[in-house]
Amino acid sequence: MQVKQKVYEFYKGTVERVTAPRTVSAFLEKGVLSVPEFILAGDNLVAKCPTWSWEAGDPSKRKPYLPANKQFLVTRNVPCLRRAISVEEEYDAAGAEVVLDEDGEGWLATHGVQDRRGGRHSLYGHLGHREI
């Protein structure tokens, strides 16, 4: 996995050095923002959603075309109606599988879980289904 990541980082760094950041909007055509659009959209997001904020990040990784205090957006303290433990308990009851990666970190398999009756388990089964 580390080799793939290093190759990707090299590729990404090369592309960023060769191509300049967008100065003209291409949002409608390609779905990408120019630098001024990104900053304006981020400012709007931060103003309307208190969980979002701008971050300066590591000085060695800063992009020169972005303001030093607006390198990326991060969201924190997002309220959640369900806690992760309740999701884990439901998957455990359905016979869920925890997959370990090479570092021994656990990931919860969230797709294709079979329940004890042989059908597919759904966390949202209590909501019912509607025909469209």
Coordinates of C-alpha atoms in Angstrom, one line a residue, residues 25-74:
S25 CA -14.5 29.3 -13.7
A26 CA -15.2 25.9 -15.2
F27 CA -17.9 24.9 -12.7
L28 CA -20.8 24.5 -15.1
E29 CA -18.7 22.7 -17.7
K30 CA -16.5 20.5 -15.6
G31 CA -17.6 20.8 -12.0
V32 CA -14.4 22.3 -10.8
L33 CA -13.9 25.5 -8.9
S34 CA -11.3 28.3 -9.6
V35 CA -9.2 29.4 -6.6
P36 CA -11.4 32.5 -5.9
E37 CA -14.5 30.4 -6.2
F38 CA -13.1 27.9 -3.7
I39 CA -12.3 30.6 -1.2
L40 CA -15.7 32.3 -1.6
A41 CA -17.5 28.9 -1.3
G42 CA -15.4 28.1 1.8
D43 CA -16.1 31.4 3.4
N44 CA -19.9 30.9 2.7
L45 CA -19.8 27.4 4.2
V46 CA -17.9 28.6 7.3
A47 CA -20.4 31.5 7.8
K48 CA -23.5 29.3 7.5
C49 CA -22.4 26.1 9.1
P50 CA -20.6 26.5 12.4
T51 CA -19.1 23.0 12.3
W52 CA -16.9 24.0 9.4
S53 CA -13.7 26.1 9.7
W54 CA -10.6 27.0 7.7
E55 CA -7.3 25.6 8.6
A56 CA -3.7 26.7 7.9
G57 CA -2.2 23.3 8.0
D58 CA 1.4 22.3 7.9
P59 CA 3.5 25.3 6.6
S60 CA 5.7 22.9 4.5
K61 CA 2.6 21.7 2.6
R62 CA 0.9 25.1 1.9
K63 CA -0.2 26.0 -1.6
P64 CA 1.1 29.4 -2.5
Y65 CA -2.0 30.3 -4.4
L66 CA -4.2 30.0 -1.3
P67 CA -4.2 32.4 1.7
A68 CA -2.0 31.0 4.5
N69 CA -4.9 30.7 6.9
K70 CA -7.3 29.1 4.3
Q71 CA -5.5 26.1 3.0
F72 CA -8.3 23.6 3.6
L73 CA -11.7 23.2 5.2
V74 CA -12.4 20.9 8.1

